[in-house]
């Protein structure tokens, strides 16, 4: 893996969502995080969830253009995972054993909190889209998420022409926005 | 201007799809109408949000794919605890709940089976239609054909112009070449050939259970290479009502996907061996695996009611385990190892289907 020696190159690859880069980071660091979780009352499935969440925190960070971690990638993932896991344990009312290799930690509280806010927003979006029902859900996903061309979408969904599909799409979008903003405003009121 | 039209104009404005004249006019409108101005700001935010959501979703599913691939390759330590450690973990976690649930379940089962036994009417079997394809023009057999077939069986290669009379679907349960299909698909077969995009192989019946309508086949062809392990597992549980399910089968000469949901926990006329599913099944779907969203096989499609469209019946997956046990007892040289944990539980449906389809075969019978 010579071309990926540099961690900054890895992070740049990650920002582009490159599969090979993800595999390299995964291979190098997954086992460490898994043993952290397994040694602290977690299951293998928990380990997978936590590691993937930490990867998402990292992904969001590098996507905003910051490739400077100020620490090793390994330390970063470890600190984020530990923070996430401690939070999860404390919400589940488990006894939290403190001082788990604290010396390896790196302050990540702010990033984890920002991640949780974003996660809640994405969750809202996911629920809003799911509650639309078909064909709205697939139509909007095809256009806005998978960036498919309107002609292609019209053909795939069986509309007679792209204009009809487009009209339908805007009707769906109006509905989606109403649902999303209703939840979004509620969500921000509570905070 | 309707709400949709207004939104369309705003979106075209944000995406820069307006021509210069339209743009000038729109900017005028935006200055004079505070509502439009607000809508532009709001929609810009919304599109950004949607875009980031799309990237996030894609990244998440990519992580799942990578995890599954690496776990399969063994590049990361296996996703489950092994042996003793796992048992201790599960025992500690579920001992209380487990014992309560078990006693309730036992009681309920006894009551229900007593009630069913007392009240169930004899079943009208004429209404039940098996879903094997019948190529009627080929159904009669002359003695000449029979001798030909015997020759073919001896030669052990797949003949070129073999006339197959019926067919169905089967799927791999043990990567060394054991398949499961319906008993009615292979009942009375002279020659069985299984085929998918990996190739075409000769197979023989090793066990036939007409009561449960299940059969185990073994691929006997020398050219069959075997697999690593099956991506799906076979579940001993029947599943919950309304669980989304899907199936892959061969109603045509090509693998066909369809989806539906579990609609009743018993099958045709209260049959407790099977369950009812809402799915589009056709002739040739007999023997198709019924798979839940975690990539676990919960049943084998075996038939539908003759006078009703849109739903079908499936033999429950746990009987595959019973069948392989009885096979081992009958002949210890057959030991079938069934994968108990799905490797594709967290993948997208399309990724799951991609991995499963190599393990589903068209079963052609003469």
Coordinates of C-alpha atoms in Angstrom, one line a residue:
Chain A
X1 CA 0.0 0.0 0.0
X2 CA 2.8 2.4 -0.9
X3 CA 0.7 5.3 -2.3
X4 CA -1.3 5.4 0.9
X5 CA 1.7 5.7 3.3
X6 CA 0.7 9.3 4.1
X7 CA -2.4 9.6 6.3
X8 CA -3.3 12.8 4.7
X9 CA -3.7 11.0 1.3
X10 CA -5.9 8.5 3.0
X11 CA -8.1 11.3 4.4
X12 CA -8.4 12.9 1.0
X13 CA -9.4 9.5 -0.4
X14 CA -12.0 9.2 2.3
X15 CA -13.4 12.6 1.6
X16 CA -14.2 11.4 -1.9
X17 CA -15.8 8.3 -0.5
X18 CA -13.3 6.0 -2.2
X19 CA -14.0 2.4 -1.4
X20 CA -10.4 1.2 -1.5
X21 CA -9.4 3.9 1.1
X22 CA -12.2 2.9 3.4
X23 CA -11.0 -0.7 3.1
X24 CA -7.5 0.2 4.1
X25 CA -8.6 2.3 7.1
X26 CA -11.0 -0.4 8.1
X27 CA -8.4 -3.2 7.9
X28 CA -5.9 -1.2 9.9
X29 CA -8.1 0.0 12.8
X30 CA -11.2 -2.2 13.1
X31 CA -9.6 -4.9 15.4
X32 CA -8.4 -2.3 17.9
X33 CA -11.9 -0.7 18.2
X34 CA -13.5 -4.2 18.4
X35 CA -11.3 -5.2 21.3
X36 CA -12.1 -1.8 23.1
X37 CA -15.8 -2.5 22.8
X38 CA -15.6 -6.2 23.7
X39 CA -13.6 -5.5 26.8
X40 CA -16.1 -3.0 27.9
X41 CA -19.4 -4.9 28.0
X42 CA -20.1 -4.7 24.3
X43 CA -20.9 -7.2 21.6
X44 CA -19.4 -7.6 18.2
X45 CA -22.4 -5.9 16.7
X46 CA -21.9 -2.9 19.0
X47 CA -18.3 -2.8 17.9
X48 CA -19.4 -2.7 14.3
X49 CA -21.9 0.1 15.0
X50 CA -19.4 2.2 17.0
X51 CA -16.6 1.8 14.5
X52 CA -18.8 2.8 11.6
X53 CA -20.1 5.8 13.5
X54 CA -16.6 6.9 14.2
X55 CA -15.8 6.5 10.5
X56 CA -18.8 8.8 9.8
X57 CA -17.5 11.4 12.2
X58 CA -14.2 11.3 10.4
X59 CA -15.9 11.4 7.0
X60 CA -17.9 14.5 8.0
X61 CA -14.7 16.1 9.3
X62 CA -12.7 15.6 6.1
X63 CA -15.6 16.5 3.9
X64 CA -15.6 19.9 5.4
X65 CA -12.1 20.3 4.1
X66 CA -10.1 19.7 7.3
X67 CA -7.4 17.1 6.7
X68 CA -5.4 18.1 9.8
X69 CA -6.1 15.7 12.6
X70 CA -3.4 17.0 15.0
X71 CA -3.0 13.3 16.1
X72 CA -2.6 9.9 14.5
X73 CA -5.6 8.5 12.6
X74 CA -5.5 5.6 15.0
X75 CA -5.7 7.8 18.1
X76 CA -8.5 9.8 16.5
X77 CA -10.7 6.8 15.7
X78 CA -10.0 5.3 19.1
X79 CA -10.9 8.5 21.0
X80 CA -14.1 9.1 19.0
X81 CA -15.1 5.4 19.4
X82 CA -14.5 5.5 23.1
X83 CA -16.5 8.8 23.5
X84 CA -19.4 7.3 21.5
X85 CA -19.3 4.1 23.5
X86 CA -19.2 5.8 26.9
X87 CA -22.2 7.9 25.9
X88 CA -24.1 4.9 24.8
X89 CA -23.3 3.0 28.0
X90 CA -24.3 5.9 30.1
X91 CA -27.6 6.4 28.3
X92 CA -28.3 2.7 28.8
X93 CA -27.7 3.2 32.6
X94 CA -24.7 0.9 32.7
X95 CA -22.0 1.1 35.2
X96 CA -19.2 3.1 33.4
X97 CA -15.7 2.0 34.1
X98 CA -13.6 5.1 34.0
X99 CA -9.9 5.4 33.1
X100 CA -10.0 3.1 30.2
X101 CA -6.5 3.8 28.8
X102 CA -7.1 7.5 29.1
X103 CA -3.6 8.4 28.1
X104 CA -4.4 7.5 24.5
X105 CA -7.3 9.9 24.3
X106 CA -7.6 13.0 22.3
X107 CA -10.3 15.6 23.0
X108 CA -13.2 15.0 20.6
X109 CA -16.2 16.1 22.6
X110 CA -17.2 18.9 20.3
X111 CA -17.0 16.8 17.2
X112 CA -19.0 14.0 18.7
X113 CA -21.7 16.4 19.7
X114 CA -21.8 18.0 16.3
X115 CA -22.0 14.5 14.9
X116 CA -25.0 13.7 17.1
X117 CA -26.8 16.8 15.9
X118 CA -26.2 16.0 12.3
X119 CA -27.2 12.4 12.9
X120 CA -30.5 13.5 14.3
X121 CA -31.1 15.7 11.3
X122 CA -30.3 12.9 8.9
X123 CA -32.5 10.6 10.9
X124 CA -35.3 13.2 10.5
X125 CA -34.7 13.3 6.7
X126 CA -34.7 9.5 6.5
X127 CA -38.0 9.2 8.4
X128 CA -39.6 12.1 6.4
X129 CA -38.7 10.3 3.1
X130 CA -39.8 7.0 4.4
X131 CA -43.2 8.4 5.4
X132 CA -43.9 9.7 1.9
X133 CA -44.7 6.3 0.6
X134 CA -44.3 5.1 -3.0
X135 CA -43.8 6.3 -5.7
X136 CA -42.7 9.6 -4.1
X137 CA -40.0 8.0 -2.0
X138 CA -38.3 6.3 -5.0
X139 CA -38.8 9.2 -7.3
X140 CA -37.1 11.7 -5.0
X141 CA -34.3 9.3 -4.1
X142 CA -33.6 8.7 -7.8
X143 CA -33.4 12.4 -8.5
X144 CA -31.9 14.0 -5.5
X145 CA -29.8 11.2 -3.9
X146 CA -28.8 9.1 -6.9
X147 CA -28.7 12.1 -9.2
X148 CA -30.4 10.3 -12.1
X149 CA -31.5 12.2 -15.2
X150 CA -35.2 13.1 -15.4
X151 CA -35.5 11.2 -18.8
X152 CA -34.1 8.0 -17.3
X153 CA -36.4 8.4 -14.2
X154 CA -39.5 8.9 -16.4
X155 CA -38.7 5.8 -18.4
X156 CA -37.9 3.7 -15.3
X157 CA -41.1 4.7 -13.5
X158 CA -43.3 4.4 -16.5
X159 CA -44.2 8.1 -17.0
X160 CA -45.1 9.0 -20.6
X161 CA -42.6 11.9 -20.6
X162 CA -40.1 13.7 -18.5
X163 CA -42.4 16.7 -17.9
X164 CA -45.0 14.5 -16.2
X165 CA -42.4 12.9 -14.0
X166 CA -41.0 16.4 -13.2
X167 CA -44.5 17.7 -12.1
X168 CA -44.9 14.6 -9.9
X169 CA -41.5 15.1 -8.4
X170 CA -42.3 18.7 -7.4
X171 CA -45.6 17.6 -5.8
X172 CA -43.6 15.0 -3.8
X173 CA -41.0 17.6 -2.9
X174 CA -43.6 20.0 -1.5
X175 CA -44.9 17.1 0.7
X176 CA -41.4 16.1 1.8
X177 CA -40.5 19.7 2.8
X178 CA -43.6 20.1 4.8
X179 CA -42.9 16.9 6.8
X180 CA -39.2 17.6 7.2
X181 CA -39.7 21.2 8.4
X182 CA -42.5 20.3 10.7
X183 CA -40.1 17.9 12.5
X184 CA -37.1 20.1 12.1
X185 CA -38.7 23.1 13.9
X186 CA -40.0 20.8 16.6
X187 CA -36.6 19.3 17.0
X188 CA -34.9 22.7 17.4
X189 CA -37.5 24.1 19.8
X190 CA -36.7 21.4 22.3
X191 CA -33.0 22.3 22.5
Chain B
X1 CA -48.9 30.4 -9.2
X2 CA -49.3 27.0 -7.5
X3 CA -47.0 25.8 -4.8
X4 CA -45.3 23.3 -7.1
X5 CA -44.7 25.9 -9.8
X6 CA -43.2 28.3 -7.3
X7 CA -40.9 25.6 -6.0
X8 CA -39.9 24.6 -9.5
X9 CA -38.9 28.3 -10.3
X10 CA -37.0 28.5 -7.0
X11 CA -35.1 25.3 -7.6
X12 CA -34.2 26.3 -11.2
X13 CA -33.0 29.6 -9.9
X14 CA -30.8 28.0 -7.2
X15 CA -29.4 25.4 -9.6
X16 CA -28.7 28.2 -12.2
X17 CA -30.9 26.6 -14.8
X18 CA -32.7 29.9 -15.7
X19 CA -31.9 31.8 -18.8
X20 CA -30.7 35.4 -18.2
X21 CA -34.1 37.1 -18.8
X22 CA -35.9 34.8 -16.5
X23 CA -33.2 35.3 -13.9
X24 CA -33.5 39.1 -14.0
X25 CA -37.3 38.8 -13.7
X26 CA -37.0 36.4 -10.9
X27 CA -34.5 38.5 -9.0
X28 CA -37.0 41.5 -9.3
X29 CA -39.7 39.3 -7.9
X30 CA -37.5 38.1 -5.1
X31 CA -36.7 41.7 -4.0
X32 CA -40.4 42.7 -4.0
X33 CA -41.8 39.6 -2.5
X34 CA -40.4 38.6 0.9
X35 CA -42.1 35.2 0.8
X36 CA -40.3 34.3 -2.3
X37 CA -37.0 35.5 -0.8
X38 CA -37.7 33.4 2.3
X39 CA -38.5 30.4 0.1
X40 CA -35.2 30.7 -1.8
X41 CA -33.2 30.8 1.5
X42 CA -35.2 27.9 2.9
X43 CA -34.9 25.8 -0.3
X44 CA -31.2 26.4 -0.6
X45 CA -30.8 25.0 2.9
X46 CA -33.1 22.1 2.2
X47 CA -31.2 21.1 -1.0
X48 CA -27.9 21.3 0.9
X49 CA -29.4 19.1 3.6
X50 CA -30.8 16.6 1.1
X51 CA -27.4 16.5 -0.7
X52 CA -25.5 15.9 2.5
X53 CA -28.0 13.3 3.5
X54 CA -27.5 11.5 0.2
X55 CA -23.7 11.4 0.7
X56 CA -24.1 10.2 4.2
X57 CA -26.4 7.4 3.2
X58 CA -24.1 6.3 0.4
X59 CA -21.1 6.4 2.8
X60 CA -23.0 4.3 5.3
X61 CA -24.0 1.6 2.9
X62 CA -20.4 1.6 1.6
X63 CA -19.2 1.0 5.1
X64 CA -21.6 -2.0 5.4
X65 CA -20.3 -3.4 2.1
X66 CA -16.7 -3.0 3.2
X67 CA -17.4 -4.6 6.6
X68 CA -19.1 -7.6 5.0
X69 CA -16.4 -8.1 2.4
X70 CA -13.5 -7.8 4.9
X71 CA -15.3 -10.2 7.4
X72 CA -15.7 -12.7 4.6
X73 CA -12.1 -12.5 3.5
X74 CA -11.0 -12.7 7.1
X75 CA -9.1 -9.4 6.9
X76 CA -10.8 -8.2 10.1
X77 CA -11.4 -10.5 13.0
X78 CA -14.6 -12.4 12.7
X79 CA -17.7 -10.4 13.6
X80 CA -18.9 -12.8 16.2
X81 CA -17.5 -14.1 19.4
X82 CA -16.3 -17.7 19.0
X83 CA -17.3 -20.8 20.8
X84 CA -17.5 -20.7 24.6
X85 CA -17.2 -16.9 24.9
X86 CA -20.3 -16.4 22.8
X87 CA -22.3 -18.9 24.7
X88 CA -21.4 -17.4 28.0
X89 CA -22.2 -13.9 26.7
X90 CA -25.6 -15.0 25.3
X91 CA -26.4 -16.9 28.4
X92 CA -25.8 -14.0 30.7
X93 CA -27.6 -11.7 28.5
X94 CA -30.8 -13.7 28.0
X95 CA -31.1 -16.2 30.9
X96 CA -34.0 -14.4 32.7
X97 CA -35.9 -13.4 29.7
X98 CA -35.3 -16.7 28.0
X99 CA -36.6 -18.9 30.8
X100 CA -39.8 -16.8 31.2
X101 CA -40.4 -16.7 27.4
X102 CA -39.8 -20.5 27.1
X103 CA -42.4 -21.4 29.7
X104 CA -45.0 -19.0 28.3
X105 CA -44.2 -20.3 24.8
X106 CA -44.6 -23.9 25.9
X107 CA -48.0 -23.2 27.6
X108 CA -49.3 -21.3 24.5
X109 CA -48.1 -24.0 22.1
X110 CA -49.9 -26.7 24.0
X111 CA -53.1 -24.7 24.2
X112 CA -53.1 -23.7 20.6
X113 CA -52.2 -27.1 19.3
X114 CA -55.0 -28.6 21.4
X115 CA -57.5 -26.1 20.0
X116 CA -56.3 -26.6 16.4
X117 CA -56.5 -30.3 16.7
X118 CA -60.0 -30.2 18.0
X119 CA -61.5 -27.6 15.6
X120 CA -59.6 -28.0 12.3
X121 CA -61.7 -29.3 9.5
X122 CA -60.3 -31.8 7.0
X123 CA -58.4 -29.9 4.3
X124 CA -59.8 -29.6 0.7
X125 CA -56.6 -30.5 -1.1
X126 CA -58.1 -30.1 -4.5
X127 CA -57.8 -26.3 -4.2
X128 CA -54.1 -26.5 -3.7
X129 CA -52.1 -25.9 -6.8
X130 CA -48.4 -26.8 -7.1
X131 CA -46.3 -24.4 -8.8
X132 CA -44.1 -26.6 -11.0
X133 CA -44.0 -25.8 -14.6
X134 CA -45.6 -28.4 -16.9
X135 CA -44.6 -28.3 -20.5
X136 CA -47.7 -30.1 -21.6
X137 CA -46.6 -30.9 -25.1
X138 CA -43.7 -32.9 -23.5
X139 CA -45.6 -34.6 -20.8
X140 CA -46.1 -37.9 -22.5
X141 CA -43.2 -40.2 -22.7
X142 CA -42.6 -42.8 -25.3
X143 CA -40.6 -45.9 -24.5
X144 CA -38.0 -44.7 -26.9
X145 CA -37.4 -41.6 -24.9
X146 CA -37.2 -43.6 -21.7
X147 CA -34.4 -45.7 -23.2
X148 CA -32.6 -42.6 -24.4
X149 CA -32.8 -41.2 -20.9
X150 CA -31.3 -44.3 -19.4
X151 CA -28.4 -44.1 -21.8
X152 CA -27.9 -40.5 -20.9
X153 CA -27.9 -41.3 -17.2
X154 CA -25.2 -43.8 -17.7
X155 CA -23.1 -41.4 -19.7
X156 CA -23.1 -38.8 -16.8
X157 CA -22.7 -35.8 -19.1
X158 CA -25.5 -33.4 -19.7
X159 CA -27.1 -34.2 -23.0
X160 CA -27.6 -31.5 -25.5
X161 CA -31.2 -31.8 -26.5
X162 CA -32.7 -33.2 -23.3
X163 CA -36.4 -32.5 -23.2
X164 CA -37.2 -31.3 -19.7
X165 CA -40.8 -31.7 -18.6
X166 CA -41.1 -29.8 -15.4
X167 CA -39.0 -27.4 -13.4
X168 CA -38.7 -25.3 -10.3
X169 CA -36.1 -23.5 -8.2
X170 CA -33.6 -24.7 -5.7
X171 CA -31.0 -23.1 -3.5
X172 CA -27.7 -24.1 -1.9
X173 CA -27.8 -25.0 1.8
X174 CA -24.3 -26.5 2.1
X175 CA -21.6 -25.0 -0.1
X176 CA -20.3 -28.5 -1.1
X177 CA -23.2 -28.8 -3.4
X178 CA -26.3 -29.6 -1.4
X179 CA -29.5 -27.9 -2.5
X180 CA -33.0 -27.8 -1.2
X181 CA -36.1 -27.7 -3.4
X182 CA -39.7 -28.9 -3.1
X183 CA -40.5 -32.6 -3.2
X184 CA -43.2 -32.0 -5.8
X185 CA -40.6 -30.5 -8.2
X186 CA -38.4 -33.6 -8.3
X187 CA -40.9 -36.3 -7.5
X188 CA -40.5 -39.2 -10.0
X189 CA -37.6 -37.6 -11.8
X190 CA -35.3 -39.6 -14.1
X191 CA -32.7 -36.9 -14.5
X192 CA -32.2 -33.6 -12.7
X193 CA -30.2 -30.7 -13.9
X194 CA -29.6 -27.5 -12.0
X195 CA -28.6 -24.4 -13.8
X196 CA -27.7 -20.8 -13.1
X197 CA -25.2 -18.3 -14.5
X198 CA -22.3 -20.3 -12.9
X199 CA -23.1 -23.3 -15.0
X200 CA -25.2 -26.4 -15.5
X201 CA -24.8 -29.4 -13.3
X202 CA -26.3 -32.9 -12.9
X203 CA -27.8 -33.6 -9.5
X204 CA -29.5 -36.5 -7.7
X205 CA -32.1 -36.6 -5.0
X206 CA -30.6 -37.7 -1.7
X207 CA -33.8 -37.3 0.4
X208 CA -37.4 -36.8 -0.4
X209 CA -40.0 -35.8 2.2
X210 CA -43.4 -35.6 0.6
X211 CA -45.2 -34.7 3.8
X212 CA -43.3 -31.5 4.2
X213 CA -42.8 -31.1 0.4
X214 CA -39.1 -30.8 0.7
X215 CA -36.2 -32.5 -1.1
X216 CA -32.5 -32.4 -0.7
X217 CA -30.4 -32.6 -3.9
X218 CA -26.7 -33.2 -4.3
X219 CA -24.8 -31.9 -7.3
X220 CA -22.9 -34.9 -8.6
X221 CA -21.2 -33.2 -11.5
X222 CA -17.4 -33.3 -11.5
X223 CA -17.2 -29.8 -12.9
X224 CA -18.9 -28.4 -9.9
X225 CA -16.4 -26.4 -7.9
X226 CA -18.2 -25.7 -4.6
X227 CA -18.4 -22.4 -2.8
X228 CA -16.8 -20.7 0.2
X229 CA -19.9 -20.4 2.4
X230 CA -23.4 -19.4 1.8
X231 CA -24.0 -15.6 2.3
X232 CA -27.4 -16.2 3.8
X233 CA -28.4 -18.3 6.8
X234 CA -31.4 -20.4 7.4
X235 CA -33.6 -19.2 10.2
X236 CA -35.4 -21.6 12.6
X237 CA -37.8 -18.9 13.5
X238 CA -41.0 -18.3 11.5
X239 CA -40.8 -14.5 11.4
X240 CA -43.3 -11.8 12.4
X241 CA -46.4 -10.8 10.5
X242 CA -45.8 -8.0 8.0
X243 CA -42.1 -8.7 7.9
X244 CA -40.9 -7.7 4.5
X245 CA -39.5 -10.6 2.5
X246 CA -38.2 -11.2 -1.0
X247 CA -37.5 -14.2 -3.2
X248 CA -35.4 -15.2 -6.2
X249 CA -36.7 -17.9 -8.5
X250 CA -36.9 -19.2 -12.0
X251 CA -40.4 -18.8 -13.3
X252 CA -38.7 -18.0 -16.6
X253 CA -35.3 -19.0 -18.0
X254 CA -33.8 -16.1 -16.1
X255 CA -33.6 -15.4 -12.4
X256 CA -36.6 -13.2 -11.3
X257 CA -36.8 -11.1 -8.1
X258 CA -40.0 -10.4 -6.3
X259 CA -40.9 -9.0 -3.0
X260 CA -43.8 -9.1 -0.5
X261 CA -44.5 -9.7 3.1
X262 CA -45.4 -12.4 5.6
X263 CA -49.2 -12.4 5.8
X264 CA -50.1 -15.3 8.1
X265 CA -48.1 -17.7 10.2
X266 CA -49.9 -20.7 9.1
X267 CA -50.2 -22.0 5.5
X268 CA -53.0 -23.4 3.4
X269 CA -56.0 -24.3 5.5
X270 CA -54.3 -23.8 8.8
X271 CA -51.3 -25.9 7.9
X272 CA -48.7 -25.2 10.7
X273 CA -45.8 -26.6 8.7
X274 CA -46.0 -23.6 6.4
X275 CA -46.8 -19.9 6.4
X276 CA -48.7 -17.6 4.0
X277 CA -46.9 -14.8 2.2
X278 CA -48.1 -12.0 0.0
X279 CA -46.0 -12.2 -3.1
X280 CA -46.2 -12.6 -6.8
X281 CA -45.4 -16.2 -7.4
X282 CA -45.6 -18.0 -10.7
X283 CA -45.1 -21.5 -12.0
X284 CA -41.5 -22.3 -11.6
X285 CA -41.2 -20.4 -8.3
X286 CA -41.6 -23.7 -6.4
X287 CA -38.6 -24.2 -4.2
X288 CA -37.6 -20.5 -4.2
X289 CA -36.0 -19.3 -0.9
X290 CA -38.1 -16.7 1.1
X291 CA -35.6 -14.3 2.5
X292 CA -36.1 -11.6 5.2
X293 CA -34.4 -8.3 5.3
X294 CA -31.5 -9.6 7.4
X295 CA -30.6 -12.1 4.7
X296 CA -32.0 -15.1 6.5
X297 CA -34.1 -17.7 4.7
X298 CA -37.3 -18.2 6.6
X299 CA -39.0 -20.5 4.2
X300 CA -39.3 -22.3 0.8
X301 CA -42.1 -21.3 -1.5
X302 CA -44.2 -24.3 -2.4
X303 CA -47.6 -23.4 -3.7
X304 CA -50.5 -21.1 -3.9
X305 CA -54.3 -21.4 -3.6
X306 CA -55.8 -22.2 -7.0
X307 CA -58.7 -19.7 -6.8
X308 CA -56.7 -16.7 -5.4
X309 CA -54.0 -14.5 -6.9
X310 CA -51.2 -12.6 -5.2
X311 CA -50.4 -14.8 -2.2
X312 CA -48.5 -18.0 -1.8
X313 CA -47.4 -20.5 0.8
X314 CA -44.0 -21.4 2.0
X315 CA -42.6 -24.3 4.0
X316 CA -40.9 -23.0 7.1
X317 CA -37.1 -22.9 7.2
X318 CA -36.8 -24.9 10.4
X319 CA -37.8 -28.1 8.5
X320 CA -34.6 -27.8 6.5
X321 CA -32.7 -28.4 9.7
X322 CA -35.0 -31.4 10.6
X323 CA -34.5 -32.8 7.1
X324 CA -30.8 -32.6 7.3
X325 CA -30.8 -34.2 10.7
X326 CA -32.9 -37.1 9.5
X327 CA -30.6 -37.5 6.5
X328 CA -27.6 -37.8 8.8
X329 CA -29.4 -40.4 10.8
X330 CA -30.4 -42.4 7.7
X331 CA -26.9 -42.2 6.2
X332 CA -24.0 -40.9 8.3
X333 CA -22.0 -40.2 5.2
X334 CA -24.1 -37.2 4.5
X335 CA -23.4 -34.4 7.0
X336 CA -24.9 -31.2 5.9
X337 CA -23.6 -28.0 7.5
X338 CA -26.0 -25.1 7.4
X339 CA -24.8 -21.6 7.9
X340 CA -26.5 -20.2 11.0
X341 CA -25.6 -16.6 10.7
X342 CA -26.2 -14.4 7.7
X343 CA -23.2 -12.5 6.4
X344 CA -25.3 -10.0 4.5
X345 CA -27.6 -8.9 7.3
X346 CA -26.7 -5.2 7.1
X347 CA -26.4 -4.8 3.3
X348 CA -28.8 -3.0 1.0
X349 CA -31.4 -5.2 -0.7
X350 CA -29.7 -4.9 -4.1
X351 CA -26.3 -5.9 -2.6
X352 CA -28.0 -8.9 -0.9
X353 CA -29.6 -10.0 -4.1
X354 CA -26.3 -9.7 -5.9
X355 CA -24.7 -12.0 -3.4
X356 CA -27.5 -14.5 -3.2
X357 CA -28.3 -15.1 -6.9
X358 CA -25.2 -17.3 -7.5
X359 CA -26.6 -19.7 -4.9
X360 CA -30.1 -20.0 -6.5
X361 CA -30.5 -22.6 -9.3
X362 CA -33.2 -23.5 -11.8
X363 CA -34.1 -27.1 -11.3
X364 CA -34.9 -28.9 -14.5
X365 CA -36.5 -32.3 -14.3
X366 CA -37.1 -35.1 -16.7

